[in-house]
PDB file of C-alpha atoms in Angstrom:
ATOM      1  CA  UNK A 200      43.178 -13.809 230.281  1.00 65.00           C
ATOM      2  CA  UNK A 201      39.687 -13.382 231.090  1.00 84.00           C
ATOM      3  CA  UNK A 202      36.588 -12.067 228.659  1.00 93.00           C
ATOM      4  CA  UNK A 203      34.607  -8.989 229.642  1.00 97.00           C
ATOM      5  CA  UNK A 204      31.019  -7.846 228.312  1.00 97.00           C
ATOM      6  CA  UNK A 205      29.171  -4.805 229.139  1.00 98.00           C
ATOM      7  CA  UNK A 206      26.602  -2.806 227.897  1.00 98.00           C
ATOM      8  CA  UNK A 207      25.001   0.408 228.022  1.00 98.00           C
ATOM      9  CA  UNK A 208      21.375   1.979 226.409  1.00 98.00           C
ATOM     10  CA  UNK A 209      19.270   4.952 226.348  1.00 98.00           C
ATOM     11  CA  UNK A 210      16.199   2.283 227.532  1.00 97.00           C
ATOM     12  CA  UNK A 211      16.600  -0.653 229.473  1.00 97.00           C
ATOM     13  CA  UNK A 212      17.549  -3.471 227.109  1.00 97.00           C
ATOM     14  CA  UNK A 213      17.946  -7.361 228.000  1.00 96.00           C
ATOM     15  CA  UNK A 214      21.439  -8.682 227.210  1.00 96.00           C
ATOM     16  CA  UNK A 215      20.146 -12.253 226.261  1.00 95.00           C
ATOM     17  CA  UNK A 216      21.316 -12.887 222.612  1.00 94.00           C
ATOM     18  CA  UNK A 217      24.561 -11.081 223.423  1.00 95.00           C
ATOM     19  CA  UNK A 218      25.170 -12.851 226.718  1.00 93.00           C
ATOM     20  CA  UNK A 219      24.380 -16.284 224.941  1.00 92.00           C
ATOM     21  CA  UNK A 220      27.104 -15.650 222.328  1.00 91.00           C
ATOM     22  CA  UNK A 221      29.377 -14.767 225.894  1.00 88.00           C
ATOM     23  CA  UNK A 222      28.828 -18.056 228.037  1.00 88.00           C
ATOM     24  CA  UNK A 223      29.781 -20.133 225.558  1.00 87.00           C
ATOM     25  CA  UNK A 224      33.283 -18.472 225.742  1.00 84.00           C
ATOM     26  CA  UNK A 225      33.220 -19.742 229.374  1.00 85.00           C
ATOM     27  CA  UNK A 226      34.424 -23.436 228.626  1.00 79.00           C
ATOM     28  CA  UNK A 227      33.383 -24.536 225.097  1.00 76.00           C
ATOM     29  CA  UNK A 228      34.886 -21.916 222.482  1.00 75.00           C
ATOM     30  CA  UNK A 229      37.276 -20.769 224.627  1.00 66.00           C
ATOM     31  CA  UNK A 230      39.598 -21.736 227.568  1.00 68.00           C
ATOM     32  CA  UNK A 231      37.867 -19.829 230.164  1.00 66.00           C
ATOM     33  CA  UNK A 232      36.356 -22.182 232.819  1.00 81.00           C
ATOM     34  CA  UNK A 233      37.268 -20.623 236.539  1.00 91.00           C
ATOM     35  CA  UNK A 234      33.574 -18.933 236.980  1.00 93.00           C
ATOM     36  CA  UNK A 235      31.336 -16.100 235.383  1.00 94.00           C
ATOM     37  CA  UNK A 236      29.396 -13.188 236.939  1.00 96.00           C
ATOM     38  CA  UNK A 237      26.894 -10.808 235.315  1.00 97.00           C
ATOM     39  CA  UNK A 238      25.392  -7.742 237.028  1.00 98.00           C
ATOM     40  CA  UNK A 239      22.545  -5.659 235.992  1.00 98.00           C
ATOM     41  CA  UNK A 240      21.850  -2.194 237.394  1.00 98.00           C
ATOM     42  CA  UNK A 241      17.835  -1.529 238.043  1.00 95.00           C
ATOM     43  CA  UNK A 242      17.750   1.897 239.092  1.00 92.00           C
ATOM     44  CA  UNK A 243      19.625   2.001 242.516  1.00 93.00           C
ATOM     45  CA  UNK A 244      19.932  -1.887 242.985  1.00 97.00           C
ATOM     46  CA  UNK A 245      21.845  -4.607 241.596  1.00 98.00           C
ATOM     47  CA  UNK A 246      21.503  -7.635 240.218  1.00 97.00           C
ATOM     48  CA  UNK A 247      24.229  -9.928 240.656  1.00 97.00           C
ATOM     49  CA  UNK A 248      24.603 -13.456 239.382  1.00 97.00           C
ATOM     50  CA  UNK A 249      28.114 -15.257 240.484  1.00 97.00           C
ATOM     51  CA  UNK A 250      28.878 -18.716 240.018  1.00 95.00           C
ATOM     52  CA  UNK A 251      32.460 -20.244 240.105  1.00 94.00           C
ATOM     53  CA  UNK A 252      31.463 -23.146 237.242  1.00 92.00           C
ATOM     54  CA  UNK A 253      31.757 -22.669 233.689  1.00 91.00           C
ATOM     55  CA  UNK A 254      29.511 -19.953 232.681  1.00 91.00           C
ATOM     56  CA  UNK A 255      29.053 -23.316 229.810  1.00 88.00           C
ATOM     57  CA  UNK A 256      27.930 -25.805 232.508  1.00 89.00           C
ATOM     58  CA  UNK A 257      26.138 -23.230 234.997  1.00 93.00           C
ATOM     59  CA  UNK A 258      22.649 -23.869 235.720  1.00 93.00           C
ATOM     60  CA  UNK A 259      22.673 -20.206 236.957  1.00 94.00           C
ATOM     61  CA  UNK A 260      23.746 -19.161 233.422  1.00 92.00           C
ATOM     62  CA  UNK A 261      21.135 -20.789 231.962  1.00 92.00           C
ATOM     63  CA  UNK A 262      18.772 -18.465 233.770  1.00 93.00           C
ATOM     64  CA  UNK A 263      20.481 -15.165 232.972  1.00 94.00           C
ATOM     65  CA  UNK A 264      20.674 -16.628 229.218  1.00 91.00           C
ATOM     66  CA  UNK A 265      16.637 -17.039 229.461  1.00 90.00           C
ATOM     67  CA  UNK A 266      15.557 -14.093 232.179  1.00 91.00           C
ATOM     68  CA  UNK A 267      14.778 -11.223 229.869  1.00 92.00           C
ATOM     69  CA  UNK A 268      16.083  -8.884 232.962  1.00 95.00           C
ATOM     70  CA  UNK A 269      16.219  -5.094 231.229  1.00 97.00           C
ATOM     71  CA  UNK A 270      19.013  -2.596 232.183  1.00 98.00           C
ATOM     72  CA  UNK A 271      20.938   0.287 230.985  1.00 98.00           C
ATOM     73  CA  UNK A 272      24.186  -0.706 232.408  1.00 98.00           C
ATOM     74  CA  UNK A 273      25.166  -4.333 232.049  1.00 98.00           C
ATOM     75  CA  UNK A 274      28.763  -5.828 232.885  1.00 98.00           C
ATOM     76  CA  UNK A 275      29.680  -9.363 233.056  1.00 97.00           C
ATOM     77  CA  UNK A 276      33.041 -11.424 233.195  1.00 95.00           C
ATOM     78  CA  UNK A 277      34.006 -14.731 232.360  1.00 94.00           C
ATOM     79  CA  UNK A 278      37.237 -15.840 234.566  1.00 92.00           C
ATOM     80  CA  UNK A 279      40.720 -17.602 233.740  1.00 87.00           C
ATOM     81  CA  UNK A 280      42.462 -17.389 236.863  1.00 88.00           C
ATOM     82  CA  UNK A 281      45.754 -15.644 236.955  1.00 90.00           C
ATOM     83  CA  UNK A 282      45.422 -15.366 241.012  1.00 90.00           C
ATOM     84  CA  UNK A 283      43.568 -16.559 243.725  1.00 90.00           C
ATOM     85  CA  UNK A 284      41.638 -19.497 244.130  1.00 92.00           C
ATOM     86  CA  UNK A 285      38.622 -21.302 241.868  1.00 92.00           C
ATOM     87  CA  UNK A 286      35.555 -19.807 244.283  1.00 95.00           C
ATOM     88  CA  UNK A 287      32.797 -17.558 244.552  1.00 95.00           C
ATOM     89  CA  UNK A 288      34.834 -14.693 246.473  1.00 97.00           C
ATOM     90  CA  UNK A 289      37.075 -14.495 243.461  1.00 97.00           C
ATOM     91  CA  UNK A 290      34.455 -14.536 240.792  1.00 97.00           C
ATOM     92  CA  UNK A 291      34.262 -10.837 239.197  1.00 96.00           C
ATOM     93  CA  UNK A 292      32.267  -8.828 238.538  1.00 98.00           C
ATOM     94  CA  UNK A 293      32.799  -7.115 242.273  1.00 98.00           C
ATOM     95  CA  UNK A 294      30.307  -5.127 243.968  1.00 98.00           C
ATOM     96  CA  UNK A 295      30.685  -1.960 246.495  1.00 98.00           C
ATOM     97  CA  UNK A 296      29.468   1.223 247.556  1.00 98.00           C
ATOM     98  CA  UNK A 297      30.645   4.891 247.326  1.00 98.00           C
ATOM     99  CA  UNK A 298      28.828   8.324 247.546  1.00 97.00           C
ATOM    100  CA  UNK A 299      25.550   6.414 248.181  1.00 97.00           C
ATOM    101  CA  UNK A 300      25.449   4.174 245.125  1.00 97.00           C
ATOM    102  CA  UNK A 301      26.588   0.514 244.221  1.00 98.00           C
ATOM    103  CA  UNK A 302      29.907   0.274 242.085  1.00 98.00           C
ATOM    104  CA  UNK A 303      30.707  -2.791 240.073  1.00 98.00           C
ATOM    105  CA  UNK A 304      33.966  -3.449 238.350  1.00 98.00           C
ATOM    106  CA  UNK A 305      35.403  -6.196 236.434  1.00 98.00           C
ATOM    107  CA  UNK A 306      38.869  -7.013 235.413  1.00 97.00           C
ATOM    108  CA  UNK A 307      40.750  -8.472 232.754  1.00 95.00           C
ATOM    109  CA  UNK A 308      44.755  -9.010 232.952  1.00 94.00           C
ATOM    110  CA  UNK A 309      47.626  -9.889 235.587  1.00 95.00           C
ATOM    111  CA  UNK A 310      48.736  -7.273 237.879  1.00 97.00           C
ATOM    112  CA  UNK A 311      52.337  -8.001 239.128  1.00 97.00           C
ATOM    113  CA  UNK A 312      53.855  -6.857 242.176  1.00 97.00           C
ATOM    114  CA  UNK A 313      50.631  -4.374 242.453  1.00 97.00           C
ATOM    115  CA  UNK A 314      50.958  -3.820 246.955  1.00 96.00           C
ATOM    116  CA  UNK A 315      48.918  -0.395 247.261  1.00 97.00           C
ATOM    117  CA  UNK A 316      48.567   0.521 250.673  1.00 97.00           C
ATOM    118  CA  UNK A 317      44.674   0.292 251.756  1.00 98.00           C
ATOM    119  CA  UNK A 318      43.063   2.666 255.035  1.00 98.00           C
ATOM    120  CA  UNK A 319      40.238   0.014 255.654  1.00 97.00           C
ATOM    121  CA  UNK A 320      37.760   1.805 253.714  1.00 97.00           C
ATOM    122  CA  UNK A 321      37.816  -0.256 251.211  1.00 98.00           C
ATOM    123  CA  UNK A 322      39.073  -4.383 251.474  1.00 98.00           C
ATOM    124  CA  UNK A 323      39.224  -7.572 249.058  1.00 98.00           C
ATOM    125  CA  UNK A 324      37.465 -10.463 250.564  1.00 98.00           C
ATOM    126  CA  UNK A 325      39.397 -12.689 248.069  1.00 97.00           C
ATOM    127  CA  UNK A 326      42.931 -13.184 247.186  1.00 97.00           C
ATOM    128  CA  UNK A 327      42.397 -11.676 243.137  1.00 97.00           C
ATOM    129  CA  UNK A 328      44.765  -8.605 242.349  1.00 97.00           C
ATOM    130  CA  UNK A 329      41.456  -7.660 240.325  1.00 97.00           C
ATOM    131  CA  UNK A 330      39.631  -6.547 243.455  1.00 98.00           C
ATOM    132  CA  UNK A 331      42.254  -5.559 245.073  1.00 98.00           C
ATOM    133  CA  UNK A 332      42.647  -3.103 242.485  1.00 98.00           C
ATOM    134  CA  UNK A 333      38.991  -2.828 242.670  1.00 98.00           C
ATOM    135  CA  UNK A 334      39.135  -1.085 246.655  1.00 98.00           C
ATOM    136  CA  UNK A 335      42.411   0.849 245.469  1.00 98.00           C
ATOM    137  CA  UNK A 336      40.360   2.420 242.873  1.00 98.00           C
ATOM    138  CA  UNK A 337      37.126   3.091 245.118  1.00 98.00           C
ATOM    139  CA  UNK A 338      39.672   4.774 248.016  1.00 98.00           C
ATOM    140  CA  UNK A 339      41.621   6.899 245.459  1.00 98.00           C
ATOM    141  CA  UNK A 340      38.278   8.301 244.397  1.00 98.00           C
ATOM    142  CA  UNK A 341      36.700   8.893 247.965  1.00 98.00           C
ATOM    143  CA  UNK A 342      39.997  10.564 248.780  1.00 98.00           C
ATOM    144  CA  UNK A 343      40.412  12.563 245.293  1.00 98.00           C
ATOM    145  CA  UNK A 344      36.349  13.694 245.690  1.00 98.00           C
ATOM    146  CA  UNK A 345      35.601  14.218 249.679  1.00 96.00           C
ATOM    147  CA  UNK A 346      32.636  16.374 248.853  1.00 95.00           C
ATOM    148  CA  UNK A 347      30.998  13.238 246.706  1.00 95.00           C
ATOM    149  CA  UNK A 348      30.624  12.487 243.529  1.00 95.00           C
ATOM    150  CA  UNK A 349      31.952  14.644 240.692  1.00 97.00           C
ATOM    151  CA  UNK A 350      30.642  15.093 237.619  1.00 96.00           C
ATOM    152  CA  UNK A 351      31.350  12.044 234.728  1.00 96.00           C
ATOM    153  CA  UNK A 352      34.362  14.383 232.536  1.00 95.00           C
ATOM    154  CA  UNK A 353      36.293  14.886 236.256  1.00 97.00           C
ATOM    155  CA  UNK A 354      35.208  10.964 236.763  1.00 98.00           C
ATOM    156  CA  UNK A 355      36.594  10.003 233.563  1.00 97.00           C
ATOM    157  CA  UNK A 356      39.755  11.692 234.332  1.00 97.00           C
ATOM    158  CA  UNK A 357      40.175  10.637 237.528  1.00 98.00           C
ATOM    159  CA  UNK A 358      40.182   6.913 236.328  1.00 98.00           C
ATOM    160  CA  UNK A 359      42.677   7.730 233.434  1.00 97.00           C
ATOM    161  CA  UNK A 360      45.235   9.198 236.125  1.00 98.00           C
ATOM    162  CA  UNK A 361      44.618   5.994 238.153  1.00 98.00           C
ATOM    163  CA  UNK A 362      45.072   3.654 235.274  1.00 98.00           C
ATOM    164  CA  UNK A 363      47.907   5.045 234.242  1.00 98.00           C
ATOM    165  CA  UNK A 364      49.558   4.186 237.879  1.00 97.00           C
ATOM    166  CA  UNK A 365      48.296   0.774 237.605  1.00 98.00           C
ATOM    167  CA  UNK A 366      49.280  -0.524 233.737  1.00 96.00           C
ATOM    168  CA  UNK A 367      53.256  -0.805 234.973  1.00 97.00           C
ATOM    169  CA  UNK A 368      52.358  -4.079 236.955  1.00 98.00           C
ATOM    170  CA  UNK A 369      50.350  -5.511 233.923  1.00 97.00           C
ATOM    171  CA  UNK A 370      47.464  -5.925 231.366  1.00 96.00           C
ATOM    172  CA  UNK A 371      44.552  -3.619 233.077  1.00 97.00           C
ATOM    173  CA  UNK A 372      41.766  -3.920 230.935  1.00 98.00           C
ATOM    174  CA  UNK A 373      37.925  -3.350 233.497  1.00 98.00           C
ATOM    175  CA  UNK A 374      35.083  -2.159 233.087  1.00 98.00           C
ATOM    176  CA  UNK A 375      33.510   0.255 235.829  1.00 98.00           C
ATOM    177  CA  UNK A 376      29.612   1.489 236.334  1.00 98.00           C
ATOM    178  CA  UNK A 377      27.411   3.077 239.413  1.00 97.00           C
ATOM    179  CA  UNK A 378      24.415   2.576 237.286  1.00 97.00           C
ATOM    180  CA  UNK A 379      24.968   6.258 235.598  1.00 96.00           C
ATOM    181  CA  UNK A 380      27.029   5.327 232.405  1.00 97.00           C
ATOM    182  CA  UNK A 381      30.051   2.970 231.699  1.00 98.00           C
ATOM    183  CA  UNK A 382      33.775   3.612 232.275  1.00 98.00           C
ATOM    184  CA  UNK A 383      35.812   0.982 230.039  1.00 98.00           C
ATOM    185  CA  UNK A 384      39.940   0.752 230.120  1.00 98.00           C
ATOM    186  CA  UNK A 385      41.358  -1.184 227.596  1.00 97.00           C
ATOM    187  CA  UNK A 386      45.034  -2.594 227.531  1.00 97.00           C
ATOM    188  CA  UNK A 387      45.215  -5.317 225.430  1.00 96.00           C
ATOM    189  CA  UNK A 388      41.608  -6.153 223.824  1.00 95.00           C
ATOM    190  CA  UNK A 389      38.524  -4.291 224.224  1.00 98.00           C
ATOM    191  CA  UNK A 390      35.856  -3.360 221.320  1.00 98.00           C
ATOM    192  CA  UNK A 391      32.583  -1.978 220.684  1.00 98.00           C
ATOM    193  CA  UNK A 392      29.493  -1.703 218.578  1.00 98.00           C
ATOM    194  CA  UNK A 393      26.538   1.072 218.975  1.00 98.00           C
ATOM    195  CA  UNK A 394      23.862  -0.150 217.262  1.00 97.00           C
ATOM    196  CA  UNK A 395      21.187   2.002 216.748  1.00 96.00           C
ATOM    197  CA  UNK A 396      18.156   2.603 213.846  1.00 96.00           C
ATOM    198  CA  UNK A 397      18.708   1.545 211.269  1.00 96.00           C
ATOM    199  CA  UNK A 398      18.639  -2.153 213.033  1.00 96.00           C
ATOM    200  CA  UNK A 399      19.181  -5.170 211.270  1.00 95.00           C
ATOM    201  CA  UNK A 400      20.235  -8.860 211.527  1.00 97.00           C
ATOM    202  CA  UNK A 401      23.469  -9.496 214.205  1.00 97.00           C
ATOM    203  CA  UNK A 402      24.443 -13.207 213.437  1.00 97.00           C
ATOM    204  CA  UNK A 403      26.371 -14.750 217.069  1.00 97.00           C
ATOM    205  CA  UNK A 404      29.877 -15.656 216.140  1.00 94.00           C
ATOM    206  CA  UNK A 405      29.989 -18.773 218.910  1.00 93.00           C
ATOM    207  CA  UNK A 406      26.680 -19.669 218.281  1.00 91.00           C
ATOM    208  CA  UNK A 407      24.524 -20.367 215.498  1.00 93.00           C
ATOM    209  CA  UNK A 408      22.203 -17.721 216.837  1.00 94.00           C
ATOM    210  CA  UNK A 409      20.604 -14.638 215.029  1.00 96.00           C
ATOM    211  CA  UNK A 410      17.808 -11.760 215.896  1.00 96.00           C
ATOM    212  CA  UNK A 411      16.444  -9.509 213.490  1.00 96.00           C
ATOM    213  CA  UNK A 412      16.513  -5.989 215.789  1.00 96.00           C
ATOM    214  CA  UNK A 413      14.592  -4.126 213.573  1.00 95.00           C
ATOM    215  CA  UNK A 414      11.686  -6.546 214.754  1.00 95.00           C
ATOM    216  CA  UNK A 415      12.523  -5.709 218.223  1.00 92.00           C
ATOM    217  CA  UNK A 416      13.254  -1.667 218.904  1.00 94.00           C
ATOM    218  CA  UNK A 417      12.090   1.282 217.959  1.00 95.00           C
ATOM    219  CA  UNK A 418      13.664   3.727 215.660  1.00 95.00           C
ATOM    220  CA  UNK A 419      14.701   5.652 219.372  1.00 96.00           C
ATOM    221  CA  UNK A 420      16.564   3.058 220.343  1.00 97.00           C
ATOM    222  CA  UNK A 421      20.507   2.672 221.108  1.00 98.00           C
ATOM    223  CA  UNK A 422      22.506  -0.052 222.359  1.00 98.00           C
ATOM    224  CA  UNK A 423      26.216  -0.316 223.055  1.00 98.00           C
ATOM    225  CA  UNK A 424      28.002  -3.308 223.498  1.00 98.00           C
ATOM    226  CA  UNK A 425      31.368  -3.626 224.741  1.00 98.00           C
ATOM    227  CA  UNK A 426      33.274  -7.176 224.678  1.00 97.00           C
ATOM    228  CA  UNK A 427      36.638  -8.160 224.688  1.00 97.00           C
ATOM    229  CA  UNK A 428      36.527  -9.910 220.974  1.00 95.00           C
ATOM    230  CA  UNK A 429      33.520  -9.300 218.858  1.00 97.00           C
ATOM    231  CA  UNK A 430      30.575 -11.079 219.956  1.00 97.00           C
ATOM    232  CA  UNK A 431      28.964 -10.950 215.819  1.00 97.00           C
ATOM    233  CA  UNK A 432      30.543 -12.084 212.567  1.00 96.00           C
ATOM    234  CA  UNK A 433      28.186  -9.942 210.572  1.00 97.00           C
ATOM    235  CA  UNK A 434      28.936  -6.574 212.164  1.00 97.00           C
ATOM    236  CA  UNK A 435      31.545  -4.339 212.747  1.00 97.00           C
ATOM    237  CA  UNK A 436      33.193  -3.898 215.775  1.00 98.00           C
ATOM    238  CA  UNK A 437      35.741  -0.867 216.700  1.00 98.00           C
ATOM    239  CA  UNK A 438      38.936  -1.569 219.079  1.00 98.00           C
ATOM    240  CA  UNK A 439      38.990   0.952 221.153  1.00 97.00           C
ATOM    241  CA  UNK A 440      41.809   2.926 222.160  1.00 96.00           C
ATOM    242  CA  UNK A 441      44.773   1.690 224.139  1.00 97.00           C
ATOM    243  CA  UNK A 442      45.194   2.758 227.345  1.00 96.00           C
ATOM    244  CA  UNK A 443      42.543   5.703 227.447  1.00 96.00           C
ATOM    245  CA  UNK A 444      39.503   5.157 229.556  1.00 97.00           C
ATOM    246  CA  UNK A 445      36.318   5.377 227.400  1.00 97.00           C
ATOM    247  CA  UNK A 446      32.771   6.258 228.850  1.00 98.00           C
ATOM    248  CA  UNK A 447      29.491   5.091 227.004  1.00 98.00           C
ATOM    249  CA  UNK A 448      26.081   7.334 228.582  1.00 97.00           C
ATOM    250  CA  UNK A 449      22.491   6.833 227.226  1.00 97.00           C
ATOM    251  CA  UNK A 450      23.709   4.154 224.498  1.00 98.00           C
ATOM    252  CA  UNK A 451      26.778   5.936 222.694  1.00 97.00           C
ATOM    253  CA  UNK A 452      30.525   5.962 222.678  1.00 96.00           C
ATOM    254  CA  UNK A 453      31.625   9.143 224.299  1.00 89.00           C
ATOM    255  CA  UNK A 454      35.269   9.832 223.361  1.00 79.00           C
ATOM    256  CA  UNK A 455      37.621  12.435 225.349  1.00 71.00           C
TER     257      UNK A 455
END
């Protein structure tokens, strides 16, 4: 299985102690080695980083790890292939647009025997189910919401009907943003933190790494973090719940 991270804030926020704790789970903590991505919403655009190394070995991780790029919707993926081929058109997360704005998802799980039918709208470049599922989700939605986008609760439920079509073929754990807030599906493992004042010392659990936040935000602050196994060993993290489909807007968990 794969390892997702994403994040969302009330201010843009760098990911850079929390994404150095994540690319060493590509290759030297853990098994993942088949290629990492990382995107970064910046009002409209996108920044996307893709490599199909190691996120451990990437020179191009290296650079996220060190660019101090600020966002308020973050998701990145570290890949163990289930399907398709080691390469950069099969390295999550995916990019593609609806209603006028960028989408990115990202996928964790197997998807068996998943053959939706597709009207060209939307198609996979590569052979993952991941994106596949991906342009099934984007054409449900364009079909379910001619008129454009709907608001994030008729969003939200949209996705839950969709997941709930989708889990019988397997483990369908993503992550989904357009930049607004963050729509996370968990399956198997999925948990988060929301840190916010007062901030303190987070302590990386696959790297001897720690930041004092207090020394870094102000008291307005608030950062969520969403990662498939705790990224800290000195905080704690919440699962979060099995097959619902969470959102997290301006830096906090948003239950149905």
């Amino acid at each position: 299985m794969c390892q997702l991270l994403g994040m969302n804030c009330n201010v843009p926020t760098d990911i850079c102690f929390s994404f150095t704790g994540f690319q060493a789970r590509g290759g030297v903590t853990d098994v993942h080695r088949d290629g990492w991505g990382i995107a970064f919403f910046e009002g409209r655009g996108v920044r996307v980083f893709l490599d199909p190394q190691p996120s451990c070995e990437s020179p191009v991780a290296e650079l996220v790890r060190h660019y101090p790029i600020r966002s308020l919707n973050v998701i990145a993926h570290i890949r163990k292939a289930t399907q398709g081929a080691v390469g950069l058109e099969n390295t999550h997360p995916f990019m593609r647009e609806l209603w006028g704005r960028y989408w990115i998802f990202a996928h964790n799980g197997n998807l068996e025997d998943y053959l939706p039918e597709l009207d060209g709208s939307f198609l996979p470049v590569g052979q993952t189910d991941s994106e596949l599922a991906f342009c099934h989700l984007l054409q449900t939605l364009r079909l379910r919401f001619p008129a454009g986008s709907p608001d994030r609760l008729a969003l939200r439920e949209a996705l839950e009907e969709f997941a709930a079509q989708v889990r019988p073929h397997g483990p369908f754990n993503f992550m989904l943003s357009n930049g607004d807030c963050l729509f996370v599906h968990r399956s198997t493992e999925l948990h988060y933190i929301v840190r916010q004042a007062p901030f303190t010392v987070a302590h990386l659990k696959d790297q001897d790494v720690a930041v004092d936040f207090s020394e870094l935000t102000t008291p307005e602050d608030r950062v969520a973090l969403i990662a498939t196994l705790p990224l800290t060993d000195n905080e704690t993290w919440t699962p979060l719940p099995v097959d619902r489909v969470a959102m997290f807007a301006e830096g906090s968990y948003q239950p149905a």
